[in-house]
Coordinates of C-alpha atoms in Angstrom, one line a residue:
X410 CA 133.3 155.3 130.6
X411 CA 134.2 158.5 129.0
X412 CA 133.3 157.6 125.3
X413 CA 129.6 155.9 126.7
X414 CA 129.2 159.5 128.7
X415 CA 129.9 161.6 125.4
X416 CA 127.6 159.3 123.0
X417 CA 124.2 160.4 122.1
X418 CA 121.2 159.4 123.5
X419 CA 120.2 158.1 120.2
X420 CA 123.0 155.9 120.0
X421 CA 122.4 154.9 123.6
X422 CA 119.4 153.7 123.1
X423 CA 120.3 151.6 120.1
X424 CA 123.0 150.0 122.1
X425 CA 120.7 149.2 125.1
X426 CA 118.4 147.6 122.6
X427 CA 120.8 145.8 120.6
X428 CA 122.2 144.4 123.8
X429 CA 118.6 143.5 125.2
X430 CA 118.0 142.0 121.9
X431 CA 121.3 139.9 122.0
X432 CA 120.6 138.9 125.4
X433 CA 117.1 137.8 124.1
X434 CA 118.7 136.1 121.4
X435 CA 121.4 134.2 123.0
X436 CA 118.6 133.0 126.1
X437 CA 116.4 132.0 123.2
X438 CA 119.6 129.8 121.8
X439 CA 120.0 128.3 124.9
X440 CA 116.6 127.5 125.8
X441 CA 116.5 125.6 121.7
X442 CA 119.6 124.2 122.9
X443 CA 118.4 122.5 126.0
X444 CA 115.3 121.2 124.9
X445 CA 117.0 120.0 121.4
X446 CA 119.7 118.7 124.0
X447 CA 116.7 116.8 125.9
X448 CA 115.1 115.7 122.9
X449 CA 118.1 114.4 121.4
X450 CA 118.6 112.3 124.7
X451 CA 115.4 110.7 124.8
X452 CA 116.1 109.5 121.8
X453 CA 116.0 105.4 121.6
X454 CA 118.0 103.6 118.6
X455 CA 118.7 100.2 117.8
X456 CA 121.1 99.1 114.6
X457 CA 119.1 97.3 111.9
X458 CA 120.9 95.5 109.4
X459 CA 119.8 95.8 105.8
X460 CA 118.4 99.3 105.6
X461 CA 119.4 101.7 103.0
X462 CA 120.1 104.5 105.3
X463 CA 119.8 107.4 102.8
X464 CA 118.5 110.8 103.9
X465 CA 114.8 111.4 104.8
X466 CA 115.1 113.0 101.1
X467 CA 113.2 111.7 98.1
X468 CA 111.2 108.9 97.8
X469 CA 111.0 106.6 101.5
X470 CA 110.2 103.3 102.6
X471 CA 109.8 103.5 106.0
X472 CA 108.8 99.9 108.0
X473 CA 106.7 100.9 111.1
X474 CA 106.4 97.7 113.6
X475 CA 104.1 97.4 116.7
X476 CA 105.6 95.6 119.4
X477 CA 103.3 93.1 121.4
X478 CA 105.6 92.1 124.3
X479 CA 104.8 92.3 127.5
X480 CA 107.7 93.4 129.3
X481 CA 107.5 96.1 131.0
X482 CA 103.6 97.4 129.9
X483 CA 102.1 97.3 133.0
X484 CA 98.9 94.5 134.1
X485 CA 96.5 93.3 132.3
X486 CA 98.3 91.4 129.1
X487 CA 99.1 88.4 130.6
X488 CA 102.3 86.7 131.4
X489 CA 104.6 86.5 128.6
X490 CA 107.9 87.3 129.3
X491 CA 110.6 87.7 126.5
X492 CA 108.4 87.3 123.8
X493 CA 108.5 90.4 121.1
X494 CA 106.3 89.8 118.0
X495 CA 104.9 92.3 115.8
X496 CA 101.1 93.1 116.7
X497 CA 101.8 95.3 113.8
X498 CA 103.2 95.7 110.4
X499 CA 103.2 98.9 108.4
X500 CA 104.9 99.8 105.3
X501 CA 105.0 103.8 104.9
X502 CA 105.7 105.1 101.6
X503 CA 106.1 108.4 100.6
X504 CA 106.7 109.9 97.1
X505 CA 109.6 111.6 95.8
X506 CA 108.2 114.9 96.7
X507 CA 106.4 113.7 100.0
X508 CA 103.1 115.2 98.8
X509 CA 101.8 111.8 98.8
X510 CA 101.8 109.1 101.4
X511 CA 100.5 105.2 101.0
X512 CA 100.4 103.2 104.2
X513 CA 100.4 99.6 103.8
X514 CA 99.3 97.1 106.5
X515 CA 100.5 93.3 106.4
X516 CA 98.7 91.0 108.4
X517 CA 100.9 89.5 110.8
X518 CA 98.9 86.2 110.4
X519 CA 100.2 85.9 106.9
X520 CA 102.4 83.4 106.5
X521 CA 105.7 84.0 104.3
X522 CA 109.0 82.9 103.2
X523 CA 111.0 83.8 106.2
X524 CA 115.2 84.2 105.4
X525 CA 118.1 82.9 107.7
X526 CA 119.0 85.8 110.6
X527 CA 121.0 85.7 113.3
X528 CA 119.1 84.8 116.6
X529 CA 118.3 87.9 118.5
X530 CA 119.5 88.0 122.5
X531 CA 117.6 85.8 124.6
X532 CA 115.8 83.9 122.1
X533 CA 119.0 81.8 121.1
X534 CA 122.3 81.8 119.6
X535 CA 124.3 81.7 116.5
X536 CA 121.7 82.2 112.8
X537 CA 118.0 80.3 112.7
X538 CA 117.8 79.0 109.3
X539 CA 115.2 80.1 106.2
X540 CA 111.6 79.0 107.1
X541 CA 109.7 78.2 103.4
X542 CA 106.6 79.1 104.8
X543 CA 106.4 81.3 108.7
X544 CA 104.0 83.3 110.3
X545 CA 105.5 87.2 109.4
X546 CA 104.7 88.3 112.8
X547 CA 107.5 86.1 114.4
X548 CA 110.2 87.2 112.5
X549 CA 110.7 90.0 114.8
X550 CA 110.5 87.6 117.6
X551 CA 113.3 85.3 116.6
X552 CA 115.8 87.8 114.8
X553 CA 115.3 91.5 115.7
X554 CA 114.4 94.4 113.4
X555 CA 116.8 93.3 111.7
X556 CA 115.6 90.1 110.5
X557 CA 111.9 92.1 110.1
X558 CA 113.0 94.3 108.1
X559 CA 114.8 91.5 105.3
X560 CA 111.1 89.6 105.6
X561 CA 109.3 92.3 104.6
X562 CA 112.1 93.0 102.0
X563 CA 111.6 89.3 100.5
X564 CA 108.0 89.5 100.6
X565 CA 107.9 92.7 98.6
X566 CA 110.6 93.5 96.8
X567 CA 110.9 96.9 98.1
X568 CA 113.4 98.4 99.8
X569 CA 113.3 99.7 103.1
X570 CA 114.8 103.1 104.0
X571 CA 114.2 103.5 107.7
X572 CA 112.6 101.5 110.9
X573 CA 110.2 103.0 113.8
X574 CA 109.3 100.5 116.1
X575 CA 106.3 101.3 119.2
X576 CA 104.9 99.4 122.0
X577 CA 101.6 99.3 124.1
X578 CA 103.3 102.5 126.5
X579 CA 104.4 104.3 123.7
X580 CA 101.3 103.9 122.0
X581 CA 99.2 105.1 125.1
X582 CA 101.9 107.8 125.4
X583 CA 101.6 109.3 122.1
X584 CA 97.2 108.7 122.1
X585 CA 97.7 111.0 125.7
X586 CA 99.9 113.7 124.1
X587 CA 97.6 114.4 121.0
X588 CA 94.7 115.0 123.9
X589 CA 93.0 111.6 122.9
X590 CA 91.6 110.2 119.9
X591 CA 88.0 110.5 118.8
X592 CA 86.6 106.8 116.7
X593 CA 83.1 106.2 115.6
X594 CA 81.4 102.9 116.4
X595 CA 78.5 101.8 114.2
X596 CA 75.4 101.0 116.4
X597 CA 75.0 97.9 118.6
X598 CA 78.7 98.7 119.3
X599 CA 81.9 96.5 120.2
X600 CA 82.6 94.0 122.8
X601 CA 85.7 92.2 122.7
X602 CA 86.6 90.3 126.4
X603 CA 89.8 90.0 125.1
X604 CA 91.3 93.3 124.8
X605 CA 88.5 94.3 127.4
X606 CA 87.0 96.7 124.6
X607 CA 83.1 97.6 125.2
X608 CA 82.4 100.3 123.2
X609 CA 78.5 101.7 122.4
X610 CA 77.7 102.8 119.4
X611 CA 78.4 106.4 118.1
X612 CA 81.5 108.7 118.6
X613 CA 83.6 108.6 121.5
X614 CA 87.2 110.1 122.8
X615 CA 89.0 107.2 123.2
X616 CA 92.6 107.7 125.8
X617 CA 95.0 105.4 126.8
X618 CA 94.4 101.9 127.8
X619 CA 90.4 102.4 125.9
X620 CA 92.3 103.4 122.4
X621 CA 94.8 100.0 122.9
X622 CA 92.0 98.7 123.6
X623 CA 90.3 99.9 120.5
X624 CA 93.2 99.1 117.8
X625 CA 94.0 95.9 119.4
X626 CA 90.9 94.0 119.3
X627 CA 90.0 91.6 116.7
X628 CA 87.3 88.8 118.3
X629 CA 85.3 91.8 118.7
X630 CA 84.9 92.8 114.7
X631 CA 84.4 91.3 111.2
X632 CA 85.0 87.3 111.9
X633 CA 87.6 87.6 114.8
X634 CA 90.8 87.7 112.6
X635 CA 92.9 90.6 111.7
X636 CA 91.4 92.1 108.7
X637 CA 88.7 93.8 110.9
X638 CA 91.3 94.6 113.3
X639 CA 92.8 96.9 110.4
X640 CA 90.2 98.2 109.1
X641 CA 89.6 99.4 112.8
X642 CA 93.8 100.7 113.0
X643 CA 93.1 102.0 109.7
X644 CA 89.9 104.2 111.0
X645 CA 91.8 105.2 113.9
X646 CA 95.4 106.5 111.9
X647 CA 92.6 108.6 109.6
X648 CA 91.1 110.2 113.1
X649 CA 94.6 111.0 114.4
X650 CA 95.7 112.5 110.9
X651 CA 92.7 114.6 110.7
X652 CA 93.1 116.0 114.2
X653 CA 96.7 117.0 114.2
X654 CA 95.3 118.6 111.2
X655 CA 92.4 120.2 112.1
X656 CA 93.7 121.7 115.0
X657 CA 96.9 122.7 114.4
X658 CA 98.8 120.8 117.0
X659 CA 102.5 121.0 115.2
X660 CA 102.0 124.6 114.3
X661 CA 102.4 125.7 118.0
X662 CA 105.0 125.6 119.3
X663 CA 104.3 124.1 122.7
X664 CA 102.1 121.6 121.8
X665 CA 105.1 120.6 119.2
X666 CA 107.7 120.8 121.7
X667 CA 105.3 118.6 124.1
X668 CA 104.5 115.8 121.4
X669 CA 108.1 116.1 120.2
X670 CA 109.2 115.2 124.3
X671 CA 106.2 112.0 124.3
X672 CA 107.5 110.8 120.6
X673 CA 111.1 111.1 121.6
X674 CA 111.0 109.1 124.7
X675 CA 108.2 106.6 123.0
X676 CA 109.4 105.3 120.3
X677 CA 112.7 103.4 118.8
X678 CA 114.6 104.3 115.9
X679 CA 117.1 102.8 113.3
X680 CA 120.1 104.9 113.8
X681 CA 120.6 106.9 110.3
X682 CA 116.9 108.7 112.1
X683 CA 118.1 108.2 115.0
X684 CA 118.4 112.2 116.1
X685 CA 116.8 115.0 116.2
X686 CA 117.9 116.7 113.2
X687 CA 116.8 113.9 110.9
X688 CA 113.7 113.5 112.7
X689 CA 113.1 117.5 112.2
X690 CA 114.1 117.2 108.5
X691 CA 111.5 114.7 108.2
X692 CA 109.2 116.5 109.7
X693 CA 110.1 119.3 107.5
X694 CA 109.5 117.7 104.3
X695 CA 105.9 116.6 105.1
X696 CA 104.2 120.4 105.4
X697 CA 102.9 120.0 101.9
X698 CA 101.6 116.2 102.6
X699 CA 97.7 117.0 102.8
X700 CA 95.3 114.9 104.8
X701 CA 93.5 113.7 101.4
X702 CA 96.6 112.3 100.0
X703 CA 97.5 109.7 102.8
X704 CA 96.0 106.7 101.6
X705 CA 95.8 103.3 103.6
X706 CA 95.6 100.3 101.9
X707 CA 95.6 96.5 103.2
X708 CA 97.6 93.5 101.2
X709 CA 95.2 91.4 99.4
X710 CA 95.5 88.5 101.6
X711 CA 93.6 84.6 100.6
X712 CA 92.9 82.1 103.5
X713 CA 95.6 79.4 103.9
X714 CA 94.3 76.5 102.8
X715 CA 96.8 74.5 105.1
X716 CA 95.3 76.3 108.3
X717 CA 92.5 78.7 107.8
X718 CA 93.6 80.7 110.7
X719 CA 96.3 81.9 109.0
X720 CA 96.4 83.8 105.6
X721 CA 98.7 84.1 102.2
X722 CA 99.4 86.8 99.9
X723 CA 96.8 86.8 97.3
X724 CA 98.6 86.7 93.9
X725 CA 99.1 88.6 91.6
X726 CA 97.3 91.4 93.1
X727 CA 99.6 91.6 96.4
X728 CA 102.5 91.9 93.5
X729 CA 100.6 94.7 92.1
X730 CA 100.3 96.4 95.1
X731 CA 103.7 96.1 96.0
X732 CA 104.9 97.3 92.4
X733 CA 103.2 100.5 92.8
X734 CA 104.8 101.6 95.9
X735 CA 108.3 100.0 94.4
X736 CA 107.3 102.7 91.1
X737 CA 105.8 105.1 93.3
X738 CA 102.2 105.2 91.3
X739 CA 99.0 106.4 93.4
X740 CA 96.8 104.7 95.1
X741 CA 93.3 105.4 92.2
X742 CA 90.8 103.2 94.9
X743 CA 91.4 99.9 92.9
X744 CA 94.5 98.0 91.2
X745 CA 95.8 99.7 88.0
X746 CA 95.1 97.7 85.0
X747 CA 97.4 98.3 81.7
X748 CA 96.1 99.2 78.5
X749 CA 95.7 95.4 77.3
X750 CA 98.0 96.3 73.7
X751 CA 101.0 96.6 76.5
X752 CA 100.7 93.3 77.5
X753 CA 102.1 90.0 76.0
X754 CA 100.2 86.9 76.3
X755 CA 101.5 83.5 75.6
X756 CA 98.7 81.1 75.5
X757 CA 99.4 77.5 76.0
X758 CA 96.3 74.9 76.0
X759 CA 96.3 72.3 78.8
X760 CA 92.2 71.8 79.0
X761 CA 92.3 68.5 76.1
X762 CA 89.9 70.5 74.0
X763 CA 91.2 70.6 70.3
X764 CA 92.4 73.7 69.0
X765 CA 91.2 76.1 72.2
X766 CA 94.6 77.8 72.4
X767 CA 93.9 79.5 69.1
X768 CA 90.2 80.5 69.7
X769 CA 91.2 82.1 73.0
X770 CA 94.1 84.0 71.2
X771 CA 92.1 85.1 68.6
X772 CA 89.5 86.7 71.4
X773 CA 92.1 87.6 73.4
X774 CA 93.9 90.0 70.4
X775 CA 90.1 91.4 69.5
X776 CA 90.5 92.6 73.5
X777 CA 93.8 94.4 72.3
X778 CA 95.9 91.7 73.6
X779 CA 100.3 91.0 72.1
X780 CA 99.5 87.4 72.0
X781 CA 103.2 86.3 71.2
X782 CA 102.6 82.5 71.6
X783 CA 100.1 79.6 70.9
X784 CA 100.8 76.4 72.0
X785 CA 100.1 73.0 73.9
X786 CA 101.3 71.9 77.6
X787 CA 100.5 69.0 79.8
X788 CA 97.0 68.3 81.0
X789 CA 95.9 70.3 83.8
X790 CA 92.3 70.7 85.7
X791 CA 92.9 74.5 86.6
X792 CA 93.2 77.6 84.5
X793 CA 96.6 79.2 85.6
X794 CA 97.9 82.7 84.6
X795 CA 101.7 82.6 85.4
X796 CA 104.3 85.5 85.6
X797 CA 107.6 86.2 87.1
X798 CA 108.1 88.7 89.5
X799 CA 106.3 92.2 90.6
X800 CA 107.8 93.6 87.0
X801 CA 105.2 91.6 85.3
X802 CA 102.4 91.5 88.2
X803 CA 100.1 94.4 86.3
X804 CA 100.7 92.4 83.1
X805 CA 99.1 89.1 84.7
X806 CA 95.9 90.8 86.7
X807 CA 94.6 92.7 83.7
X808 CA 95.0 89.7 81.3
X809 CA 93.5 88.0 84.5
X810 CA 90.4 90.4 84.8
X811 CA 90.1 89.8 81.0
X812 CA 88.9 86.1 81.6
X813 CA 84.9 85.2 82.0
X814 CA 86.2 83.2 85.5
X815 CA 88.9 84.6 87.7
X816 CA 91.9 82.0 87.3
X817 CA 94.5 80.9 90.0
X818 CA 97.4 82.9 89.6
X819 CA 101.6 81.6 90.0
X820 CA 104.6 83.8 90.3
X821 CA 107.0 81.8 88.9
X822 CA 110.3 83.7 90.9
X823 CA 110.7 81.4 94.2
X824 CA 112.1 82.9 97.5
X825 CA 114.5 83.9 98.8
X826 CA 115.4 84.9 94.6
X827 CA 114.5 88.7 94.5
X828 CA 111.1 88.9 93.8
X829 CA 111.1 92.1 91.1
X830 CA 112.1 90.5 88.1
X831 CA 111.6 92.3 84.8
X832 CA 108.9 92.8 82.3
X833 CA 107.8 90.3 79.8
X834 CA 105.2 88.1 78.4
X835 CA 103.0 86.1 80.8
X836 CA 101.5 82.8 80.4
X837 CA 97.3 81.9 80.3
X838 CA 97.5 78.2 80.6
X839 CA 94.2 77.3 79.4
X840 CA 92.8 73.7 81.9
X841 CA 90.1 71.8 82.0
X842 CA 88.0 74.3 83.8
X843 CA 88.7 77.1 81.2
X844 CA 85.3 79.0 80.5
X845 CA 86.1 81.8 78.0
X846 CA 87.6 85.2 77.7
X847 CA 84.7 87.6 78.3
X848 CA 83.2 89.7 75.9
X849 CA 83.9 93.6 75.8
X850 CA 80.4 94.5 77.0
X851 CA 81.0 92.1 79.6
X852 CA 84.0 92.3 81.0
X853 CA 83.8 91.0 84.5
X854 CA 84.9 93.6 87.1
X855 CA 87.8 92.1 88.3
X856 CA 88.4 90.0 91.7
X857 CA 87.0 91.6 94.7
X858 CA 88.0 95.1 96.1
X859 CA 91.2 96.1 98.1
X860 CA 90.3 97.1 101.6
X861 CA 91.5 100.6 101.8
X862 CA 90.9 104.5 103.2
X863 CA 91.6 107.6 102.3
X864 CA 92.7 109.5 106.0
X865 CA 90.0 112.7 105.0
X866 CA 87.3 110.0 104.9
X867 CA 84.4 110.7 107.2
X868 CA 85.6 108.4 110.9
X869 CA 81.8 106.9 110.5
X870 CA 82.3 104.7 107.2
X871 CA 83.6 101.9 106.7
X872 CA 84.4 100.2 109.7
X873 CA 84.2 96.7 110.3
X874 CA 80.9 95.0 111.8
X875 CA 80.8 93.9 115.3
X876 CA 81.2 90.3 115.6
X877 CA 78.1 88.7 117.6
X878 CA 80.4 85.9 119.5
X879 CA 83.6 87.1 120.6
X880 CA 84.2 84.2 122.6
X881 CA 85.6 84.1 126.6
X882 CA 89.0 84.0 127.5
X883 CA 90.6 81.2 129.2

């Protein structure tokens, strides 16, 4: 008491405010403490088999599901307890430097070569065996994440880092914690009985059950199927993106810490980013990732000729696709083509015209062309370009885009085999319906575009159009 009594007032005052400003300090700690301590609690995370686990550092895969079950949503979905497939597939990737992001949505009416996994809880016992050909959406239904995440993996040949899985409240949570969700609708708007959408047309701020509304119809755009319903998802992730943006929502602090609480408690994660540190490191390494540089791109899907409710990858260009994000190469609005010396061409003649083989390698190596073989195979009707694996995808499009008449297209790597293989020479086998290679001043412009967006593109363009009969529930 003596020594405090004898010190200068100077000094005083510098302990007084050191001690405020530890006080400060240490109540500041706390308060980070407790809500990291609540945030880290809300936290929901489920084991998923088959990840690679590796730190939210460097180049990342990350498989984003939306959940369609029922349980526990709330009215107005109907009755269908236990069931949990995926409403929605989405494969993030981000680049080595996370500067650059493609989003990549699957249909989940495609139908794929599903492998064996081990029955999830309530939906049987023991493994379900490999399905040759399953709708993708219902490998979350009979298997888990788990046996998601290894579909996916099979289908693409990529590997996945991480898994974030979302239902309808989590969805309507997260759409509520941003302040709602402006979307544009083109004029005569939607109507969609089904998901109970009726939207006129213009601009409107779209919250909670009206945005699930919103990204879950599909009888009320483009032909009823799900490749309007993306485009719309698609719209709607680029409105989101350029809000959080625009108005600064993760710079401030309390609007962080409040969308931080919502996400938390919302949504499940595998558990390598399954706390908040990870989560935050993540978060971290996105500040440079700039609105124009998300990109979101839809697989080039065909109609399933065994049920044309139901789609297939379209090959090779779905290859392509998936070899860029397995490479990391941008997204340039269209499928890269090679430089046509970098590809080697075998060229085998199935069509019963004399000497066509030759003629078509000649044209083909004028083109710029490695033809490394000319042969003859057994008769065929269709022109087939055949490769093995996404290694050698690029290889078989541009040859294919070289060709007066878009061929049919093989990958010669069956499932479950890993689909990458490695680069090589493809195969044009020439059929009866072979028309020519076309010329350099006209080269066709390829097959038809891949639906994508860029997330700075204006909310107004390119939506789907409404579709005119949207049917009536039962």
């Amino acid at each position: 008491m003596g020594y405090w009594r004898q010190t200068s007032g100077l000094a005083k005052a510098g302990y007084v405010t050191a001690t405020i400003v530890t006080a400060v300090i240490v109540a500041a700690s706390l308060f980070v403490y407790l809500k990291f301590a609540r945030l880290e609690a809300n936290l929901h995370t489920i084991t998923v088999s088959g990840l690679s686990n590796r730190s939210v550092f460097g180049a990342q895969n990350i498989l984003v599901l939306g959940s369609q079950t029922r349980d526990g949503q709330g009215r107005g979905f109907g009755y269908d307890p236990g069931t949990n497939l995926s409403d929605n597939l989405i494969l993030v990737h981000l680049d080595a430097t996370h500067t650059h992001a493609t989003i990549l949505s699957i249909p989940r009416d495609t139908m794929v070569y599903e492998p064996a996994c081990k029955a999830r809880h309530g939906v049987g016992t023991g493994t379900w065996p490999a399905y040759q050909s399953a709708i993708i959406d219902g490998a979350m239904n009979l298997g888990g994440p788990s046996c998601a995440v290894r579909t996916v993996e099979d289908l693409t040949g990529i590997r996945i880092d991480h898994f974030i899985e979302f239902n309808f409240n989590s969805f309507r949570a997260m759409v509520d914690a941003i302040g709602g969700v402006e979307v544009c609708v083109p004029p005569g708007g939607y109507r969609d009985p089904w998901s109970h959408l009726h939207l006129s047309g213009g601009k409107h701020l779209l919250r909670y059950n009206a945005a699930l509304a919103y990204v879950r119809t599909r009888h009320g755009v483009g032909n009823g199927g799900d490749l309007g319903r993306i485009q719309l998802q698609q719209a709607f992730i680029s409105s989101v993106i350029q809000k959080v943006t625009s108005q600064g929502l993760l710079a401030n602090l309390g609007s962080l810490y409040h969308i931080a609480d919502i996400a938390t408690r919302a949504l499940t994660v595998d558990r390598a980013l399954g706390s908040v540190s990870s989560l935050l490191h993540l978060a971290g390494t996105l500040r440079y990732l700039h609105t124009k540089n998300v990109t979101m791109v839809t697989m080039p899907t065909i109609y399933d000729p065994a049920n044309l409710n139901r789609l297939l990858a379209e090959q090779p260009q779905a290859d392509v696709l998936f070899q860029m994000l397995r490479t990391s190469k941008l997204w340039h609005h269209h499928l890269p083509k090679l430089p046509p010396t970098t590809v080697q061409v075998r060229v085998l003649n199935g069509s019963g015209i004399a000497h066509l083989a030759g003629q078509t390698a000649a044209r083909l190596r004028k083109l710029g062309f490695d033809v490394v073989k000319v042969g003859n195979t057994t008769a065929t009707a269709a022109t087939t370009v055949t490769y093995s694996g996404t290694a050698q995808a690029d290889s078989a499009y541009t040859l294919m885009t070289a060709l007066a008449r878009l061929p049919a297209a093989q990958n010669l790597i069956s499932e479950p085999a890993p689909q990458t293989g490695t680069a090589g020479p493809v195969t044009l086998i020439l059929g009866a319906d072979f028309a020519s290679v076309a010329s350099p001043r006209a080269r066709r412009a390829g097959p038809p575009a891949v639906q994508s967006r860029n997330a700075a593109q204006n909310i107004c363009s390119g939506l789907p159009v409404a579709n005119a009969n949207p049917g009536t529930p039962p």
